[in-house]
Coordinates of C-alpha atoms and ligand atoms in Angstrom, one line a residue:
M160 CA 62.3 101.7 138.5
G161 CA 64.9 104.4 139.4
Y162 CA 68.0 104.4 141.9
D163 CA 68.1 104.3 145.2
I164 CA 70.8 107.1 145.6
V165 CA 72.3 109.2 142.5
T166 CA 75.4 111.7 143.3
M167 CA 77.4 113.4 141.1
G168 CA 81.0 114.9 142.1
P169 CA 84.6 115.1 142.0
L170 CA 85.9 111.2 141.3
L171 CA 89.6 111.7 142.9
C172 CA 92.4 109.5 144.2
E173 CA 94.1 110.3 147.4
I174 CA 97.4 110.1 148.4
M175 CA 99.1 111.0 151.7
R176 CA 101.5 111.5 153.9
K177 CA 102.8 108.2 155.7
E178 CA 104.0 110.2 158.8
L179 CA 102.5 112.9 160.5
D180 CA 103.7 116.3 161.1
K181 CA 105.0 116.1 157.4
P182 CA 104.0 119.7 155.9
L183 CA 103.2 119.0 151.9
D184 CA 106.1 121.9 151.2
R185 CA 109.3 119.8 151.8
P186 CA 110.3 116.2 150.6
A187 CA 109.1 112.8 152.4
D188 CA 107.2 109.3 151.6
F189 CA 103.8 109.4 150.7
T190 CA 101.3 106.5 150.2
G191 CA 98.3 105.9 147.8
P192 CA 96.8 105.8 145.5
Y193 CA 93.6 105.5 147.5
P194 CA 90.0 105.9 145.6
S195 CA 88.2 109.1 147.1
G196 CA 86.3 112.2 146.1
D197 CA 83.2 113.1 148.9
T198 CA 80.3 112.1 147.0
A199 CA 82.1 108.9 145.8
I200 CA 82.9 107.8 149.5
M201 CA 79.3 108.5 150.1
L202 CA 77.8 106.2 147.2
N203 CA 80.6 103.6 147.7
A204 CA 79.4 103.3 151.2
A205 CA 75.7 103.3 150.1
A206 CA 76.5 100.6 147.6
R207 CA 78.6 98.4 149.9
L208 CA 75.3 98.2 152.5
G209 CA 72.9 97.3 149.4
A210 CA 71.8 100.5 148.3
R211 CA 71.2 100.6 144.3
C212 CA 73.6 103.4 143.2
A213 CA 74.7 105.6 140.2
M214 CA 77.5 108.1 139.9
I215 CA 78.0 111.1 137.7
G216 CA 81.4 112.6 137.2
V217 CA 84.3 113.2 135.3
V218 CA 88.0 111.3 135.0
G219 CA 91.0 111.1 132.8
D220 CA 92.0 108.4 130.7
D221 CA 94.8 107.1 133.1
G222 CA 95.5 104.5 136.1
F223 CA 93.6 107.0 138.6
G224 CA 90.7 107.1 136.9
R225 CA 90.3 103.2 136.8
C226 CA 91.3 103.4 140.5
V227 CA 88.1 105.0 141.7
T228 CA 85.8 103.7 139.3
D229 CA 87.1 100.0 139.6
R230 CA 86.4 100.3 143.5
L231 CA 82.8 101.8 142.7
K232 CA 82.2 98.9 140.0
E233 CA 83.2 96.2 142.2
N234 CA 81.1 97.4 145.2
G235 CA 78.1 97.1 142.3
V236 CA 77.9 101.1 141.3
D237 CA 76.0 101.9 138.4
C238 CA 78.9 103.7 136.4
S239 CA 77.5 104.1 132.8
M240 CA 77.2 107.9 133.8
I241 CA 81.1 108.2 134.4
R242 CA 82.6 110.3 131.3
V243 CA 86.2 109.3 130.2
H244 CA 87.8 112.8 129.1
P245 CA 90.6 111.9 126.8
E246 CA 92.9 114.7 127.6
A247 CA 92.7 115.6 131.2
A248 CA 94.0 113.8 134.2
T249 CA 92.1 112.0 136.7
G250 CA 91.5 114.3 140.0
T251 CA 93.7 114.0 142.7
A252 CA 93.9 115.2 146.5
F253 CA 97.1 115.0 148.4
V254 CA 97.3 115.3 152.4
C255 CA 99.0 115.5 155.3
Y256 CA 97.9 115.2 159.0
Y257 CA 99.3 116.8 162.2
S258 CA 99.5 115.6 165.6
D259 CA 96.8 118.3 166.9
G260 CA 94.1 116.6 164.4
S261 CA 94.6 119.2 162.1
R262 CA 95.0 118.0 158.4
N263 CA 95.8 120.3 155.2
F264 CA 94.9 119.2 151.4
L265 CA 96.1 119.9 148.1
F266 CA 93.7 119.7 145.6
H267 CA 94.0 119.2 141.8
V268 CA 90.6 119.1 140.4
H269 CA 89.3 122.5 139.0
H270 CA 91.6 122.0 136.0
A271 CA 91.9 118.5 136.1
A272 CA 88.9 116.3 135.1
P273 CA 86.5 116.9 137.9
G274 CA 86.6 120.7 136.1
M275 CA 85.1 118.9 132.9
L276 CA 81.7 118.2 134.5
E277 CA 78.6 120.0 132.5
P278 CA 74.9 120.1 132.4
E279 CA 75.1 117.7 129.7
D280 CA 76.4 115.2 132.0
V281 CA 73.2 115.1 133.6
K282 CA 70.3 113.1 131.8
P283 CA 67.1 113.6 133.7
E284 CA 65.3 110.7 131.9
K285 CA 68.1 108.3 133.6
L286 CA 67.5 109.6 136.8
A287 CA 63.5 109.9 136.9
G288 CA 62.1 107.7 139.6
S289 CA 65.1 107.7 141.8
K290 CA 64.7 107.5 145.6
W291 CA 67.6 110.1 146.8
L292 CA 69.2 112.7 144.6
H293 CA 72.4 113.9 146.5
V294 CA 74.2 117.0 146.2
S295 CA 77.6 118.2 147.9
G296 CA 78.6 121.3 148.4
F297 CA 81.9 120.8 146.9
T298 CA 80.7 119.6 143.7
M299 CA 79.0 123.2 143.4
S300 CA 82.4 124.7 144.7
V301 CA 84.6 123.4 141.6
N302 CA 83.5 125.9 138.9
Q303 CA 80.0 127.7 137.6
A304 CA 79.6 124.6 134.8
S305 CA 79.4 121.9 137.8
A306 CA 77.1 124.4 139.7
E307 CA 75.0 124.7 137.0
A308 CA 75.0 120.9 136.7
I309 CA 73.9 120.3 140.4
Y310 CA 71.1 123.4 139.6
K311 CA 69.9 121.1 136.4
M312 CA 70.0 117.6 138.3
V313 CA 68.2 119.3 141.4
E314 CA 65.6 121.6 138.9
T315 CA 64.6 118.2 136.6
A316 CA 64.4 115.8 139.8
S317 CA 61.1 114.0 139.3
P318 CA 58.6 114.4 142.3
E319 CA 59.1 111.3 143.6
S320 CA 63.1 112.1 144.1
K321 CA 63.9 113.5 147.0
V322 CA 66.8 115.9 147.4
C323 CA 69.8 115.3 149.8
F324 CA 72.4 118.3 151.1
D325 CA 75.8 117.7 152.7
P326 CA 77.3 121.3 152.7
N327 CA 80.6 120.0 153.0
I328 CA 82.4 123.3 151.4
R329 CA 85.5 124.7 152.7
P330 CA 85.5 128.4 153.7
E331 CA 88.6 129.0 152.5
A332 CA 87.2 128.4 149.2
L333 CA 84.5 131.0 148.8
S334 CA 83.3 133.6 151.1
E335 CA 80.3 132.7 153.3
E336 CA 77.9 135.0 151.2
E337 CA 78.9 133.4 148.2
I338 CA 78.5 130.0 149.8
R339 CA 74.7 130.7 150.8
K340 CA 74.0 132.3 147.2
L341 CA 75.7 128.8 145.9
C342 CA 73.9 126.4 148.2
M343 CA 70.4 128.0 148.5
P344 CA 68.6 126.8 145.0
V345 CA 69.6 123.5 146.9
I346 CA 68.7 124.1 150.5
R347 CA 65.3 125.4 149.4
R348 CA 64.6 122.0 147.2
A349 CA 66.7 119.6 149.9
D350 CA 64.0 117.1 152.2
I351 CA 67.3 116.3 154.1
I352 CA 70.6 117.9 155.2
F353 CA 73.9 116.4 157.0
P354 CA 75.8 119.6 158.3
S355 CA 79.2 119.4 160.0
K356 CA 80.0 121.5 162.4
S357 CA 79.7 125.5 162.3
E358 CA 78.1 124.6 158.8
A359 CA 74.3 124.7 159.4
A360 CA 75.5 128.3 161.4
M361 CA 77.3 129.6 158.6
L362 CA 74.2 128.7 156.2
T363 CA 71.2 130.1 157.7
G364 CA 73.1 133.1 159.5
C365 CA 71.9 131.8 162.9
A366 CA 73.9 132.6 165.6
T367 CA 74.7 128.8 166.7
D368 CA 74.2 125.1 164.5
E369 CA 71.3 124.6 167.6
E370 CA 69.1 127.1 165.9
G371 CA 70.2 126.9 162.5
C372 CA 69.2 123.1 162.4
R373 CA 65.9 123.9 164.4
S374 CA 65.5 126.8 161.8
W375 CA 65.6 123.8 158.9
A376 CA 63.6 121.6 160.5
A377 CA 60.8 124.2 161.3
D378 CA 60.7 124.4 157.1
G379 CA 60.1 121.0 156.8
K380 CA 63.6 119.4 156.4
I381 CA 65.3 116.2 158.4
V382 CA 68.6 118.0 159.7
V383 CA 71.0 115.6 160.6
L384 CA 73.9 117.2 162.3
K385 CA 77.6 115.2 162.6
N386 CA 79.4 115.4 166.0
G387 CA 82.3 113.2 165.0
D388 CA 82.8 110.4 167.7
Q389 CA 79.8 111.8 169.6
G390 CA 77.1 110.3 167.1
C391 CA 74.8 112.5 165.7
R392 CA 71.7 114.7 166.5
I393 CA 68.5 114.6 164.4
Y394 CA 65.9 117.7 164.0
S395 CA 62.7 116.8 162.2
G396 CA 59.9 119.4 163.0
T397 CA 60.3 120.3 166.5
E398 CA 61.7 117.4 167.6
A399 CA 65.8 117.2 168.3
F400 CA 67.3 113.9 169.6
D401 CA 70.9 112.6 170.1
V402 CA 72.0 109.1 169.1
P403 CA 75.2 108.2 170.9
G404 CA 77.8 107.1 168.6
F405 CA 80.4 104.3 169.0
S406 CA 84.0 103.9 171.0
V407 CA 86.5 103.1 168.2
E408 CA 90.2 103.8 167.8
E409 CA 90.7 106.7 165.0
V410 CA 93.2 105.9 162.1
D411 CA 92.1 108.3 159.4
P412 CA 89.0 110.2 160.1
T413 CA 88.6 111.8 156.1
G414 CA 85.6 110.4 154.9
A415 CA 83.6 109.7 158.0
G416 CA 80.7 112.0 156.9
D417 CA 80.5 110.9 153.6
T418 CA 80.4 107.7 154.2
F419 CA 78.2 108.4 157.5
C420 CA 75.9 109.8 155.2
G421 CA 75.6 106.8 152.3
A422 CA 74.7 104.2 155.5
F423 CA 72.3 107.1 156.2
L424 CA 70.4 107.2 152.9
T425 CA 70.3 103.7 152.7
G426 CA 68.5 103.0 156.0
L427 CA 65.7 106.0 154.7
T428 CA 65.1 104.0 151.1
E429 CA 65.0 100.9 153.3
G430 CA 62.1 102.6 155.3
M431 CA 64.3 102.4 158.6
S432 CA 63.0 104.7 161.6
L433 CA 65.1 108.1 161.9
E434 CA 66.6 106.7 164.9
D435 CA 67.5 103.5 163.6
C436 CA 69.4 105.0 160.5
G437 CA 71.3 107.4 163.0
R438 CA 72.6 104.2 164.9
F439 CA 72.9 102.4 161.6
A440 CA 74.8 105.6 160.1
N441 CA 77.1 106.1 163.4
A442 CA 78.2 102.6 163.2
A443 CA 79.2 103.2 159.6
G444 CA 81.1 106.0 160.2
A445 CA 83.0 104.8 163.2
M446 CA 83.9 101.8 161.5
S447 CA 85.3 104.1 158.6
V448 CA 87.8 105.7 160.8
R449 CA 89.6 102.3 161.8
K450 CA 91.3 102.4 158.3
Q451 CA 93.9 104.3 156.5
G452 CA 91.9 105.8 153.1
P453 CA 88.6 107.2 153.2
M454 CA 86.9 104.5 151.2
E455 CA 88.6 101.8 153.1
G456 CA 87.1 101.1 156.1
A457 CA 83.5 101.5 154.8
P458 CA 81.8 98.4 156.0
S459 CA 79.6 95.7 154.0
R460 CA 76.4 94.9 155.1
A461 CA 77.2 91.8 157.3
E462 CA 80.4 93.3 158.7
L463 CA 77.9 96.3 160.0
E464 CA 75.3 94.0 161.2
A465 CA 78.0 92.1 163.4
F466 CA 79.6 95.7 165.1
L467 CA 76.2 96.5 165.8
Q468 CA 75.3 92.9 167.4
E469 CA 78.6 93.5 169.1
Q470 CA 78.0 96.5 170.8
T471 CA 74.3 95.2 171.7
N472 CA 76.1 92.6 173.6
T473 CA 78.5 94.6 175.4
Ligands
ATP271 P1 84.3 114.9 157.0 O1 84.4 115.8 156.2 O2 85.9 114.8 157.6 O3 83.8 113.2 156.5 P2 82.2 115.1 158.8 O4 82.8 116.4 159.8 O5 81.5 115.8 158.0 O6 83.4 114.5 158.4 P3 82.5 113.3 161.2 O7 80.9 114.3 162.3 O8 83.8 114.2 161.7 O9 81.4 114.3 160.0 O10 81.7 112.0 161.2 C1 80.6 111.7 160.8 C2 80.0 110.6 161.9 O11 81.1 109.8 161.9 C3 80.0 110.6 162.8 O12 78.4 111.7 163.1 C4 80.0 109.4 163.8 O13 79.0 108.7 163.5 C5 81.4 109.1 163.0 N1 82.3 109.5 163.3 C6 83.6 110.2 163.1 N2 84.5 110.0 163.6 C7 84.7 109.2 164.7 C8 85.3 108.4 165.8 N3 86.5 109.1 166.0 N4 84.7 107.7 166.8 C9 83.5 107.1 166.3 N5 82.8 107.7 165.4 C10 83.0 108.6 164.7
MG272 MG1 81.5 116.9 155.7

């Protein structure tokens, strides 16, 4: 039967500054742990909206590992492919926010449990028949074994499985050329791509995001460009259209893109039109930024439907 969505990547706990403008190189108060990790945020959002989901990843045998795994389980994610490493600690992300909206991350990923992911963690027989296999560039950037695990997942995908790619790669980590080389095998197989601002231009080598997105669409991919509070722009074949965002009070923007992606894929598995998927995902993304913590604002199906109803009425 297979899952609706399967993804693989770092399972993290996020610990953030309580106040703005407190850099990470000085003592000040933190709050957390909040369950995190881009792929986990995406999957948690999809599961809350009703998709049948499974996660592949590695956590430590510690409180933070249970914090993130328990959250996924509570929301119905199949966690049987999450491996508990006996020695490595669960990954963490420390974050501080500045008044200009920028943020600074300090990850414990490469030498922690997420860095222990291996191609053997991918069991093709368990993924057979799944509707969507979701790949994040962040997972591939962790180390060579993680990249190979992703390539294995994509190469062994059964023909009925579609591949979704969210670039989500920080240019600080690797050069643009390295990023392009790393992502190419996944982009080639991808059926849908979810770039954030500047990623489509960077990955295609085109002068603008618009050109980059159009070139992917010309190759037969659906492209969904995330535009923050403006919503999103969808490209399919030679068509492109904007789906406007919703106005909300932003408390914590981290994870909006991943929540958006989880909602969009859920809409696709239910046969919604691209425009309806865009509206559904814009609502989920907007709702997610209203709360502190990357997974905390992800709406349940009933909450999202009530939000959309309210927006129609006003
Ligand atoms: P991240 O990588 O931080 O998760 P991103 O750059 O991938 O984010 P964004 O464009 O910031 O993605 O946000 C994804 C989607 O969430 C947007 O397309 C929009 O639908 C919604 N969204 C994000 N921020 C806001 C906001 N302030 N108000 C309303 N909707 C928002
Ligand atoms: Mg993103």
